[in-house]
Coordinates of C-alpha atoms in Angstrom, one line a residue:
X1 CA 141.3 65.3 94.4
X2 CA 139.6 68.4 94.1
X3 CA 139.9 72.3 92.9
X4 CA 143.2 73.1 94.4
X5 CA 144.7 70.8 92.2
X6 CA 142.5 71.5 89.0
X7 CA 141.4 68.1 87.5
X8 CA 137.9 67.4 90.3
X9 CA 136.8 71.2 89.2
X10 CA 136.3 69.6 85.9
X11 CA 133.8 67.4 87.1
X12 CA 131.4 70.1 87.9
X13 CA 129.1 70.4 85.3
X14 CA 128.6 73.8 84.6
X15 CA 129.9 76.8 83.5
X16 CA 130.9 78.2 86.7
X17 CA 130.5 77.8 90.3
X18 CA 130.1 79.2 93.4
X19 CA 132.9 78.3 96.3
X20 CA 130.4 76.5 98.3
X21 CA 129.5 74.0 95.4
X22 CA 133.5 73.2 95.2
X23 CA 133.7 72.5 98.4
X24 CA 130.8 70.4 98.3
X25 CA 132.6 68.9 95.6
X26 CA 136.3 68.3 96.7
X27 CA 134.9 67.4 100.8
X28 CA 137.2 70.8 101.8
X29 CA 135.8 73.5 103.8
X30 CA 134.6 76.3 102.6
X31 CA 137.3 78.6 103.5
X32 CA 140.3 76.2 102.1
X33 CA 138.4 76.0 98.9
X34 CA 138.3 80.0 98.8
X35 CA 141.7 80.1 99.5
X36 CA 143.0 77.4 96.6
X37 CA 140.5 79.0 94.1
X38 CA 141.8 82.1 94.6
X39 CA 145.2 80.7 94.3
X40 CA 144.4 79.2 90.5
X41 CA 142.9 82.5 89.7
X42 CA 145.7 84.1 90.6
X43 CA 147.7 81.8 88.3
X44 CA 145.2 82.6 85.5
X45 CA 143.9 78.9 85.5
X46 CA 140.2 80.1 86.0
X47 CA 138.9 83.4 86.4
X48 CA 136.6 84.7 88.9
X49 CA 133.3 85.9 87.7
X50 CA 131.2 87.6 91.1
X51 CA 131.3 87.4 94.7
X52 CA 132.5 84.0 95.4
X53 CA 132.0 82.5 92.1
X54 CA 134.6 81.5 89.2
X55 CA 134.9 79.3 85.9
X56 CA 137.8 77.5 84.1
X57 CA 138.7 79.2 80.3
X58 CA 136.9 76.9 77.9
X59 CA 140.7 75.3 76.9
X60 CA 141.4 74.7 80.7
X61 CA 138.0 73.3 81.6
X62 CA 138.1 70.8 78.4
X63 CA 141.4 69.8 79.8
X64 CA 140.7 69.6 83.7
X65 CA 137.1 67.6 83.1
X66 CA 139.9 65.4 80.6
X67 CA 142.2 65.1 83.7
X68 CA 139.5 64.1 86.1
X69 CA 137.9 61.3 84.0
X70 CA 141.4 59.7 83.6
X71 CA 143.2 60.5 87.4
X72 CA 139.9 59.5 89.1
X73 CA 138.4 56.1 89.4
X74 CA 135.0 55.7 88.5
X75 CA 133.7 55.7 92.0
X76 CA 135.7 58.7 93.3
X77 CA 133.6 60.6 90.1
X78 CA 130.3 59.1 91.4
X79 CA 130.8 60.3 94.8
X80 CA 132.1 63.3 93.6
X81 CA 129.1 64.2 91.2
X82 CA 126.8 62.5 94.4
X83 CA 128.1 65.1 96.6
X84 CA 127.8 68.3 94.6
X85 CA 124.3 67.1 93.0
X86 CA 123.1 66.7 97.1
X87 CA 124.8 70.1 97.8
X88 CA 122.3 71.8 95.0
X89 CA 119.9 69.6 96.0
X90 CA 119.6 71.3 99.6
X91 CA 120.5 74.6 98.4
X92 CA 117.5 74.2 95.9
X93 CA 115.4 73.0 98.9
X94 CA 116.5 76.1 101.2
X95 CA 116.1 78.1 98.3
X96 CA 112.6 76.9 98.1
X97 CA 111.6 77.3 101.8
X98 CA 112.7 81.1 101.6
X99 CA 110.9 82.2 99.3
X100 CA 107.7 81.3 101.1
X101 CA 105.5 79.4 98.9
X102 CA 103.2 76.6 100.3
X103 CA 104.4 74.0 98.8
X104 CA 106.2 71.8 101.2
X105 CA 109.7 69.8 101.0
X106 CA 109.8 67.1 99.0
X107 CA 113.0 66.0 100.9
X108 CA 112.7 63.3 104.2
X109 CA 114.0 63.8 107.1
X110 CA 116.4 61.1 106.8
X111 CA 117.9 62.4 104.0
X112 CA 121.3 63.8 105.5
X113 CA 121.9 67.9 104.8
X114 CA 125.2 68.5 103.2
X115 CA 127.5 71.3 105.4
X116 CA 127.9 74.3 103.8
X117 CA 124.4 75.3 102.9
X118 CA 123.6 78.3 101.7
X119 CA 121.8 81.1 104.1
X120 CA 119.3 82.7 102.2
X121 CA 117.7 86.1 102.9
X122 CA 114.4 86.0 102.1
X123 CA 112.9 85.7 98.7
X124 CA 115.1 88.3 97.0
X125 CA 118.3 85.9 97.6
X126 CA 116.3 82.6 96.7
X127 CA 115.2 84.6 93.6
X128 CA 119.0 86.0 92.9
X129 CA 120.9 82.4 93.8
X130 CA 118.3 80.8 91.1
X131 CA 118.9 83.3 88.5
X132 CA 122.9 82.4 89.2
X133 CA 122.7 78.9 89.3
X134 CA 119.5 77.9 86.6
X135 CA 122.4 76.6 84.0
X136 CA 124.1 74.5 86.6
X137 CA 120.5 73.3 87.9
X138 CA 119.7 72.1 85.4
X139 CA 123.0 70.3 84.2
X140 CA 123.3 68.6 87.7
X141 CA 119.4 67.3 86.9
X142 CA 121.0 66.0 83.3
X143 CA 124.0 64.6 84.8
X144 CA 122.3 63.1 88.0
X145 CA 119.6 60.8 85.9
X146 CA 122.7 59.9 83.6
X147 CA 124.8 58.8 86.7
X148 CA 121.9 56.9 88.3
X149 CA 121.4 59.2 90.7
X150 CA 117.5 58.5 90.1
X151 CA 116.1 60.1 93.2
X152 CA 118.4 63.5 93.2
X153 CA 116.8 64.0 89.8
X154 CA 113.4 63.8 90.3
X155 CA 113.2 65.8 93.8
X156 CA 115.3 68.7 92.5
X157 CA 112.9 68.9 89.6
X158 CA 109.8 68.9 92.4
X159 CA 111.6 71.1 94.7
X160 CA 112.3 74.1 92.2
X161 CA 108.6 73.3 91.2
X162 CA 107.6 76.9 93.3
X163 CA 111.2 78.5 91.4
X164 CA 109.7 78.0 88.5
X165 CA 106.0 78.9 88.7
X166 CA 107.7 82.4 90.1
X167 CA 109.8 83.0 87.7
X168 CA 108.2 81.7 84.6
X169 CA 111.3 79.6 83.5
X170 CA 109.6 77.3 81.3
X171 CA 111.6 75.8 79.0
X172 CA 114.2 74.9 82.2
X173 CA 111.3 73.7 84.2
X174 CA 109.5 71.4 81.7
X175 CA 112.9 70.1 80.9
X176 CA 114.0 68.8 84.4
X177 CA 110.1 67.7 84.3
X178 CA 110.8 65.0 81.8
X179 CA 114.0 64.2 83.1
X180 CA 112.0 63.7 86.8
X181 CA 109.6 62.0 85.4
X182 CA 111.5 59.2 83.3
X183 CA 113.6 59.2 86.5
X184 CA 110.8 58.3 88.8
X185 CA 109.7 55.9 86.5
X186 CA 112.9 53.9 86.5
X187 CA 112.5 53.9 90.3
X188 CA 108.9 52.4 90.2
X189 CA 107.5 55.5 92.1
X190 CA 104.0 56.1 91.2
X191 CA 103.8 59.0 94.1
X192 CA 107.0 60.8 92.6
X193 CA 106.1 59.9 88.9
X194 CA 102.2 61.8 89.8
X195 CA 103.8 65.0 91.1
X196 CA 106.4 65.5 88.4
X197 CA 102.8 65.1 86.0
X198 CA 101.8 67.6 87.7
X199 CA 104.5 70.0 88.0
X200 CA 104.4 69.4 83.7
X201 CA 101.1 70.2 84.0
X202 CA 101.4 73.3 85.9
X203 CA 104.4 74.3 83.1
X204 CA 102.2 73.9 80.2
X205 CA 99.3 75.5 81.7
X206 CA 101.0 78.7 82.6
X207 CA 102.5 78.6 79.4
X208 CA 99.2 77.7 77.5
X209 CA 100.4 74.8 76.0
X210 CA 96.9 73.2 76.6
X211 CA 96.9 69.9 75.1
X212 CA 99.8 68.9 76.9
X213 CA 98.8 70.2 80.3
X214 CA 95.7 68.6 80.2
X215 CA 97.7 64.9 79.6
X216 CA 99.7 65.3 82.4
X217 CA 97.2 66.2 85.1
X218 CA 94.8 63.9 83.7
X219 CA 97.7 61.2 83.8
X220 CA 98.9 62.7 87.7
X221 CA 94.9 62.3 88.4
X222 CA 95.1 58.4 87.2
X223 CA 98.1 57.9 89.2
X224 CA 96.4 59.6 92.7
X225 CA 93.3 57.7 92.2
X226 CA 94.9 54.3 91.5
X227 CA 97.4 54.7 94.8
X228 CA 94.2 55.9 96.6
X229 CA 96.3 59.4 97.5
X230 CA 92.9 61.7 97.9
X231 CA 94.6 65.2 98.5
X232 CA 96.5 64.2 95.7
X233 CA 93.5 63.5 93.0
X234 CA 91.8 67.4 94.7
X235 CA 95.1 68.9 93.5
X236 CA 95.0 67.2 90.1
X237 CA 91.6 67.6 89.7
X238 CA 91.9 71.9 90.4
X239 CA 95.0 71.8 88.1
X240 CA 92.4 70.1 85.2
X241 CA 90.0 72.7 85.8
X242 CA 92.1 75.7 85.3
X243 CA 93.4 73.8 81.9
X244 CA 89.5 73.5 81.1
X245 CA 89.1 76.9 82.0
X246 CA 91.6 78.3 79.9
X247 CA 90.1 76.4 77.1
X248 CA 86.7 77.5 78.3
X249 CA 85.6 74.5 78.3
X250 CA 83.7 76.1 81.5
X251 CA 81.0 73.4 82.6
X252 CA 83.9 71.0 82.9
X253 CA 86.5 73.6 84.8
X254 CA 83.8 74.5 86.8
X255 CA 83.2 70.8 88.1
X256 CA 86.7 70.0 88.4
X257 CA 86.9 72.7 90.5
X258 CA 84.4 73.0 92.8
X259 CA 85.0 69.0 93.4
X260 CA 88.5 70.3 94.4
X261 CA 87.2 73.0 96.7
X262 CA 84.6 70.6 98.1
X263 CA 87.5 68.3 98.9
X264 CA 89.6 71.2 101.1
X265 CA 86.9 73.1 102.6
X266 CA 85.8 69.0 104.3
X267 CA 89.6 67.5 104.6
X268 CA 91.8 71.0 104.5
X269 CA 94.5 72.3 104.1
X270 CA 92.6 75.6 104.2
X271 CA 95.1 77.9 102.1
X272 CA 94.2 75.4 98.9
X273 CA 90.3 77.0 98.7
X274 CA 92.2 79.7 98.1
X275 CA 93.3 78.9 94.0
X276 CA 90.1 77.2 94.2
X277 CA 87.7 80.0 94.5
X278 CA 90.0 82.0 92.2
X279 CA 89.8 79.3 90.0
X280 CA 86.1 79.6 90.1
X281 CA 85.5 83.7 90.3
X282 CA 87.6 83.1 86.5
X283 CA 84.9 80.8 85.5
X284 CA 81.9 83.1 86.5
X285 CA 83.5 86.2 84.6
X286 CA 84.2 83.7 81.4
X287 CA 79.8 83.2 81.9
X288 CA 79.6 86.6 82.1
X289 CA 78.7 86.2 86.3
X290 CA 79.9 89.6 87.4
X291 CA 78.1 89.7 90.7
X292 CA 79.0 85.6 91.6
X293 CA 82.7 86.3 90.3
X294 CA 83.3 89.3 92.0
X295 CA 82.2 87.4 95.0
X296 CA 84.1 84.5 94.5
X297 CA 87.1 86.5 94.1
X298 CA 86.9 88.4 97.2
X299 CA 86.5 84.9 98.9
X300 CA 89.8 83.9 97.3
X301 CA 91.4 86.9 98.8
X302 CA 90.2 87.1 102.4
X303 CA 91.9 83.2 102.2
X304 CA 95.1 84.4 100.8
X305 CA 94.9 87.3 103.6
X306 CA 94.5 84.9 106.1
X307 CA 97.0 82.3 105.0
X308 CA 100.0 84.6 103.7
X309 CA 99.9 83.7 100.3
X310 CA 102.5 85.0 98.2
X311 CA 102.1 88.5 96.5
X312 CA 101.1 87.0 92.8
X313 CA 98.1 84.9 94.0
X314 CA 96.4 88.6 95.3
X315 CA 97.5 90.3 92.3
X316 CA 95.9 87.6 90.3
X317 CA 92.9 88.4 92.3
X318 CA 92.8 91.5 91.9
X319 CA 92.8 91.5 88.0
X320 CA 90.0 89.4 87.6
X321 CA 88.2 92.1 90.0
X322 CA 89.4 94.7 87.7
X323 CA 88.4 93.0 84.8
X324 CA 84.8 92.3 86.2
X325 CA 84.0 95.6 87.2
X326 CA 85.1 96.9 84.1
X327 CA 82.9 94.6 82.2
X328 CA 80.5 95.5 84.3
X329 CA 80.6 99.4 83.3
X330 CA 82.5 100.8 86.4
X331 CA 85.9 102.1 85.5
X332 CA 86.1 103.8 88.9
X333 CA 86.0 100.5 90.6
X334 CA 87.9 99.0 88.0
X335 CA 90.6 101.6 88.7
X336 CA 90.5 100.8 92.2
X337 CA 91.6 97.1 92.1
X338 CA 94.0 97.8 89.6
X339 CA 95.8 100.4 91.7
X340 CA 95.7 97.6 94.5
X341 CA 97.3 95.0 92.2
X342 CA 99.9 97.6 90.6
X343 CA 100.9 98.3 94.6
X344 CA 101.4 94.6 95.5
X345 CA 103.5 93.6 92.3
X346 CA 107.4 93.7 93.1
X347 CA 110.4 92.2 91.7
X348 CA 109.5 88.6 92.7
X349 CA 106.3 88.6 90.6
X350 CA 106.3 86.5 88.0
X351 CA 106.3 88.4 84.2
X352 CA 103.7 86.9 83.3
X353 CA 101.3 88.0 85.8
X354 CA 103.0 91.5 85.4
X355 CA 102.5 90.9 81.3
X356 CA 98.6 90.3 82.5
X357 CA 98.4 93.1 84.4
X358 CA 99.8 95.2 81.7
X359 CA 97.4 93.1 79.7
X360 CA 94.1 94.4 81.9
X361 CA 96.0 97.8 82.2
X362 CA 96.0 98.5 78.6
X363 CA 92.0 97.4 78.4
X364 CA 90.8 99.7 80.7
X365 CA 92.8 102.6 79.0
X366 CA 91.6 101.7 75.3
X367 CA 88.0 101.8 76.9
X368 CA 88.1 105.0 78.6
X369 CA 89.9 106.5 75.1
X370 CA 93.4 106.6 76.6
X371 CA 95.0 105.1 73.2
X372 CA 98.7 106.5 74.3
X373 CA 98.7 104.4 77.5
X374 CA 96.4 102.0 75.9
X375 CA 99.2 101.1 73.4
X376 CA 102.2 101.7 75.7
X377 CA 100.7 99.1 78.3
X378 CA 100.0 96.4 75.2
X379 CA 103.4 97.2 74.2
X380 CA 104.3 96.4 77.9
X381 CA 102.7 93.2 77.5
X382 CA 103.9 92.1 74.3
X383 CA 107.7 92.5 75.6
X384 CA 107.7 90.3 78.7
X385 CA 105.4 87.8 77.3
X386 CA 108.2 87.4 74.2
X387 CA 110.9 87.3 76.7
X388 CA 109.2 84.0 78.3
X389 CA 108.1 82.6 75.3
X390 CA 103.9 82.9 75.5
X391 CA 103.1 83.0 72.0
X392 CA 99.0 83.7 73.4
X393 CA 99.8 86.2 75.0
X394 CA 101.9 88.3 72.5
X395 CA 99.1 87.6 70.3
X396 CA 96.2 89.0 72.4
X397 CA 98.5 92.1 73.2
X398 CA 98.9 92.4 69.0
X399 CA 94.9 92.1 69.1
X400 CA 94.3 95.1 71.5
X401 CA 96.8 97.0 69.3
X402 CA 94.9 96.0 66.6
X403 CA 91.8 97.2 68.2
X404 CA 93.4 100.4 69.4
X405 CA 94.8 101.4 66.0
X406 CA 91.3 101.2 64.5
X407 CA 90.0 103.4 67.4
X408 CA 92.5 106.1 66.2
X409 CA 91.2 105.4 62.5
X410 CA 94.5 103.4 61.7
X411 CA 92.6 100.7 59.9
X412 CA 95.5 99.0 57.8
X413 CA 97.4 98.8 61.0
X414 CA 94.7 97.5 62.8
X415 CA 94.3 94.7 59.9
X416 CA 97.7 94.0 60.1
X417 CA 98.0 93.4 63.9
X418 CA 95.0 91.3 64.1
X419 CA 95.9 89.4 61.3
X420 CA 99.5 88.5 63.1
X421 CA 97.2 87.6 66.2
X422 CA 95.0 86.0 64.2
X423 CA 98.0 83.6 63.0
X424 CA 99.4 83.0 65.9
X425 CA 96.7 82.0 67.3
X426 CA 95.2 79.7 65.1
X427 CA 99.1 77.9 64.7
X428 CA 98.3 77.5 68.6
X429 CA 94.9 76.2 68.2
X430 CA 93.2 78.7 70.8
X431 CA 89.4 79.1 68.8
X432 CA 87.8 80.9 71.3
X433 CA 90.7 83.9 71.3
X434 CA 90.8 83.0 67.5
X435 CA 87.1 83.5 66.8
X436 CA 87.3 87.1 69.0
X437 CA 90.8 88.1 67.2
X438 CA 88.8 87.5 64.0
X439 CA 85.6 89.1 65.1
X440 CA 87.7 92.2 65.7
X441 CA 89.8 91.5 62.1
X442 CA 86.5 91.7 60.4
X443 CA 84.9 94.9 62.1
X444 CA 88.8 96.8 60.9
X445 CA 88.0 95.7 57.7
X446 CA 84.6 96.7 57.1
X447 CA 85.6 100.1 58.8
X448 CA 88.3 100.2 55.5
X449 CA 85.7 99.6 53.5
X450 CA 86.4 95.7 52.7
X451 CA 83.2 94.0 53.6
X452 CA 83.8 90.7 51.6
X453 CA 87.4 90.4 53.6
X454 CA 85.4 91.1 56.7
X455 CA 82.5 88.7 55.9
X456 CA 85.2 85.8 55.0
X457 CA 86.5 86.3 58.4
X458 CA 83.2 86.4 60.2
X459 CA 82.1 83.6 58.9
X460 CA 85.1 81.9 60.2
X461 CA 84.5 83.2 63.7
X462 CA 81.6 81.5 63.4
X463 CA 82.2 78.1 62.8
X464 CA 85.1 78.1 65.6
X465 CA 82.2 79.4 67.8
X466 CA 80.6 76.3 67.3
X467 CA 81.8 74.6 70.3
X468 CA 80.9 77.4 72.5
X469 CA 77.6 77.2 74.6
X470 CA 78.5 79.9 77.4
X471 CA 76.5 83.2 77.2
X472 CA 79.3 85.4 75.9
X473 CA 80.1 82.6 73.0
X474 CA 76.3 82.9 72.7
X475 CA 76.0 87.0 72.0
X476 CA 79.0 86.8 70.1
X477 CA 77.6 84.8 68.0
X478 CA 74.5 86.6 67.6
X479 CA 76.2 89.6 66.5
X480 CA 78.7 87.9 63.7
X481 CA 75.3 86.3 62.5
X482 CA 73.4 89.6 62.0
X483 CA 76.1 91.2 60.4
X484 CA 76.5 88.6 58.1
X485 CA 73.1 88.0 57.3
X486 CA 72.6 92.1 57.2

């Protein structure tokens, strides 16, 4: 059975499909399967959507998936749903290799390559063919683990692992995380069950879901440690330090990370010191260590030169250069790195790096007086980071509104967007962005001539400052104290 006959379309489980999956599907070649699809279109019994790709009408599909269950014995399904789920499997894995990432197969060489594969073009087409296919993905990933098929569902997860991190498709990629990760526990595999932790911890991070990041590279770290898999617990132990660093928890991110670094520079491979002394420039500008993160941070980069890291690890660089050197007073240089990140972002940067950059964009204008650009870039911001669902950043781009408005002398708009960060943030339990959102809440309100509203709040910045030991935490303080004490 297959497409040309309408019933073993049905058991595809998406929405629509391409020609190759179908002939993946039905075992025809790919030009028969054209030719048969093309016949049912013309019969109105599915319509074509795009370039080589159709779907059944809802009615039609019901009925075909109806005809498929009760025409085909249960095996000729499994094969069936085996073959297409090793098709997108491949794809996924070609997919993966074109659009250049370091992270390696996931695949052995054993495993046999279903014929036709998709050619891919570079990272544009990777990029395109996993914007067309996430909703089938993701359903053969469902569908696989439900069949048995424990092994497709855990390597498709870990193969769109560098899919994901470029396109910031996190609900998609935590799902078929999960679904990985109970599948390679059913198998018993502590190697696969580490790096679907990880690729969950990776999915949280980048999404600053903290708490949860931090339990599964701390549970990917036990895993490595116990199976004695030493690059492994170096990988685990960076991705802990960036969590730690995001919750500046910076003596501890630090550590981790510099024992990661230690750990590549001695056993390789080279293009990891890269994230590493990234990694650790970030820490050094959370300390308020222009000089030592500036350094760090051109470190990073010559190793991302060298090694042909993809385009958003030197953007990401180049932020926290711009960042520094505007901390540090000098817009001119600060206006220099940013023009260099600005050049290298393209349409395969992820938005969230390009919602940073807006984020750092915006910064630099609102210092230099530029409100107009200042607000346009935080509106920038605010727009992509909705669109993939960070709730910390919208709520630091409604903070440098906030701050914005009450440079123009628009205090009660500057109260209400800090407060809106202000909630946010604290329903995401982020206390050091908290503490500064309030910090900057307070000073609008005291310009408005509210100073018990702006006490209240400063006071509150204070006690969530508690925790915090750096030298930023530390002047911060300082200055909510004497204004409080004033």
């Amino acid at each position: 059975a297959g497409p040309g006959d309408g019933r073993g379309g049905g058991l595809h489980p998406g929405p629509d499909f391409s020609v190759q999956a179908a002939a993946a599907l039905s075992e025809r070649a790919p030009r028969e399967t054209h030719g048969l699809l093309d016949l049912l279109a013309g019969a109105h019994l599915i319509e074509s959507t795009g370039a080589d790709r159709y779907r059944f009408h809802d009615l039609l599909r019901a009925y075909a998936t109806d005809q498929a269950h009760q025409e085909e014995t249960t095996e000729d399904q499994h094969s069936a749903l085996s073959r297409v789920a090793v098709w997108y499997l491949h794809t996924a894995d070609a997919a993966r290799a074109a659009v250049q990432t370091h992270h390696p197969s996931v695949l052995s060489p054993e495993q046999t390559r279903p014929a036709p594969l998709v050619a891919f073009d570079g990272q544009q087409d990777a990029f395109a063919w996993h914007r067309r296919e996430q909703v089938n993905l993701l359903a053969i990933a469902q569908i696989a683990a439900q069949a048995g098929l424990d092994e497709i569902a855990w390597q498709l997860s870990a193969t769109l692992h560098s899919l994901h991190i470029a396109r910031d498709t996190f609900d998609d990629w935590q799902t078929m995380g999960h679904i990985g990760l109970e599948a390679a526990r059913r198998l018993g595999d502590l190697r696969a069950q580490a790096l679907m932790h990880d690729t969950l911890g990776t999915a949280y991070k980048d999404s600053r879901r903290l708490a949860q990041a931090g339990e599964h590279h701390q549970a990917a770290l036990d895993l490595r440690t116990r199976i004695g898999d030493l690059p492994g617990v170096a990988e685990s132990a960076g991705g802990l330090g960036l969590v730690h660093l995001w919750q500046r928890d910076l003596d501890a991110s630090r550590t981790r990370l510099e024992q990661a670094l230690a750990f590549y520079q001695q056993h390789g491979p080279y293009h990891r010191t890269g994230p590493a002394l990234c990694g650790l420039a970030y820490v050094a500008a959370d300390l308020g260590e222009h000089q030592q993160a500036a350094r760090l941070a051109h470190q990073a980069l010559a190793v991302y030169r060298e090694t042909g890291a993809d385009h958003y690890m030197h953007v990401d660089a180049r932020l926290l250069l711009t960042r520094v050197a505007r901390e540090a007073g000098d817009p001119a240089q600060a206006e220099e790195h940013m023009a260099e990140a600005t050049a290298m972002l393209d349409t395969t940067s992820p938005p969230g790096l390009e919602a940073l950059l807006h984020l750092e964009q915006a910064a630099l204008h609102r210092e230099q007086n530029h409100h107009d650009q200042a607000l346009e870039a935080y509106w920038a911001c605010e727009t992509l980071q909705r669109s993939i669902g960070n709730r910390t950043g919208q709520a630091l781009a409604y903070d440098g509104i906030g701050q914005t408005m009450r440079a123009l002398g628009r205090l009660p708009e500057a109260i209400d967007f800090h407060t809106t960060a202000a909630r946010i943030l604290r329903d995401l339990d982020q206390p050091w962005n908290l503490a500064q959102t309030l910090a900057h809440l307070a000073d609008a309100h005291a310009d408005n001539d509210q100073p018990e509203q702006a006490r209240q709040h400063r006071i509150e910045a204070l006690t969530l400052l508690d925790g915090f030991t750096d030298p930023p935490a530390a002047a911060l303080r300082q200055r909510l104290q004497e204004l409080t004490t004033g």
